[in-house]
């Protein structure tokens, strides 16, 4: 079973491609650069696969997903 997501952050370097918001719009929004929506954490569990997919697909790998017990 997948570990639960504790925190998602976006480190500097986003190129504003929009992929994360397309893949997981309830967690990410791209306003200039990508950010985690204010209410994004409430979807970390429900959309966990999408959050991980967005992180995998980010072309510059700036989405950092921290699992619980990490
Ligand atoms: S996928 Fe990565 S580069 Fe693209 S908008 Fe999201 S954080 Fe930025």
Short mmCIF file of C-alpha atoms and ligand atoms in Angstrom, two decimals:
data_model
loop_
_atom_site.label_atom_id
_atom_site.label_comp_id
_atom_site.label_asym_id
_atom_site.label_seq_id
_atom_site.Cartn_x
_atom_site.Cartn_y
_atom_site.Cartn_z
CA UNK A 1 0.00 0.00 0.00
CA UNK A 2 1.16 3.49 -0.82
CA UNK A 3 2.36 5.68 2.00
CA UNK A 4 0.17 8.60 2.94
CA UNK A 5 1.25 12.00 1.75
CA UNK A 6 2.24 14.38 4.52
CA UNK A 7 3.35 17.43 2.58
CA UNK A 8 3.69 18.66 -0.98
CA UNK A 9 5.98 21.54 -1.82
CA UNK A 10 7.24 23.17 -4.97
CA UNK A 11 10.87 24.20 -4.94
CA UNK A 12 12.14 27.06 -7.10
CA UNK A 13 12.50 26.34 -10.81
CA UNK A 14 8.93 25.87 -12.04
CA UNK A 15 8.66 26.70 -15.75
CA UNK A 16 4.88 27.21 -15.63
CA UNK A 17 4.08 24.41 -18.06
CA UNK A 18 0.71 23.73 -16.43
CA UNK A 19 1.08 19.96 -16.28
CA UNK A 20 0.55 19.63 -12.54
CA UNK A 21 -2.68 21.60 -12.64
CA UNK A 22 -3.92 19.57 -15.62
CA UNK A 23 -3.16 16.28 -13.89
CA UNK A 24 -4.37 17.20 -10.40
CA UNK A 25 -6.36 20.44 -10.41
CA UNK A 26 -7.70 20.03 -6.88
CA UNK A 27 -4.20 20.25 -5.43
CA UNK A 28 -2.17 22.40 -7.83
CA UNK A 29 -2.75 25.75 -9.44
CA UNK A 30 -0.45 27.63 -11.75
CA UNK A 31 -0.58 31.39 -11.22
CA UNK A 32 2.69 32.61 -12.62
CA UNK A 33 4.37 29.60 -11.08
CA UNK A 34 2.79 26.50 -9.63
CA UNK A 35 1.59 26.41 -6.06
CA UNK A 36 -0.35 24.08 -3.83
CA UNK A 37 -3.90 25.36 -3.48
CA UNK A 38 -4.92 26.60 -0.06
CA UNK A 39 -7.36 23.71 0.28
CA UNK A 40 -5.07 21.32 -1.61
CA UNK A 41 -3.95 19.38 1.47
CA UNK A 42 -7.51 18.20 2.06
CA UNK A 43 -7.20 16.20 -1.19
CA UNK A 44 -3.76 14.70 -0.54
CA UNK A 45 -5.21 11.30 0.32
CA UNK A 46 -8.07 11.14 -2.17
CA UNK A 47 -5.89 12.38 -5.05
CA UNK A 48 -2.64 10.80 -3.87
CA UNK A 49 -2.03 8.92 -7.14
CA UNK A 50 -2.60 12.11 -9.12
CA UNK A 51 -0.27 14.11 -6.90
CA UNK A 52 2.46 11.51 -7.43
CA UNK A 53 1.76 11.42 -11.15
CA UNK A 54 2.05 15.21 -11.37
CA UNK A 55 5.37 15.07 -9.52
CA UNK A 56 6.60 12.35 -11.90
CA UNK A 57 5.50 14.29 -14.97
CA UNK A 58 6.87 17.67 -13.92
CA UNK A 59 9.55 18.34 -16.56
CA UNK A 60 11.86 20.07 -14.11
CA UNK A 61 11.15 17.86 -11.08
CA UNK A 62 10.36 20.68 -8.68
CA UNK A 63 7.37 19.03 -7.00
CA UNK A 64 8.47 17.42 -3.76
CA UNK A 65 6.14 14.89 -2.16
CA UNK A 66 6.86 13.99 1.45
CA UNK A 67 5.34 10.82 2.77
CA UNK A 68 4.39 10.25 6.37
CA UNK A 69 7.16 8.76 8.50
CA UNK A 70 9.78 10.33 6.29
S1 LIG B 1 4.50 20.53 -13.75
FE1 LIG B 1 6.33 21.41 -12.78
S2 LIG B 1 7.07 22.98 -14.22
FE2 LIG B 1 4.97 22.45 -14.82
S3 LIG B 1 3.71 24.02 -13.79
FE3 LIG B 1 3.80 22.22 -12.44
S4 LIG B 1 5.55 22.61 -11.04
FE4 LIG B 1 5.73 24.02 -12.78
#
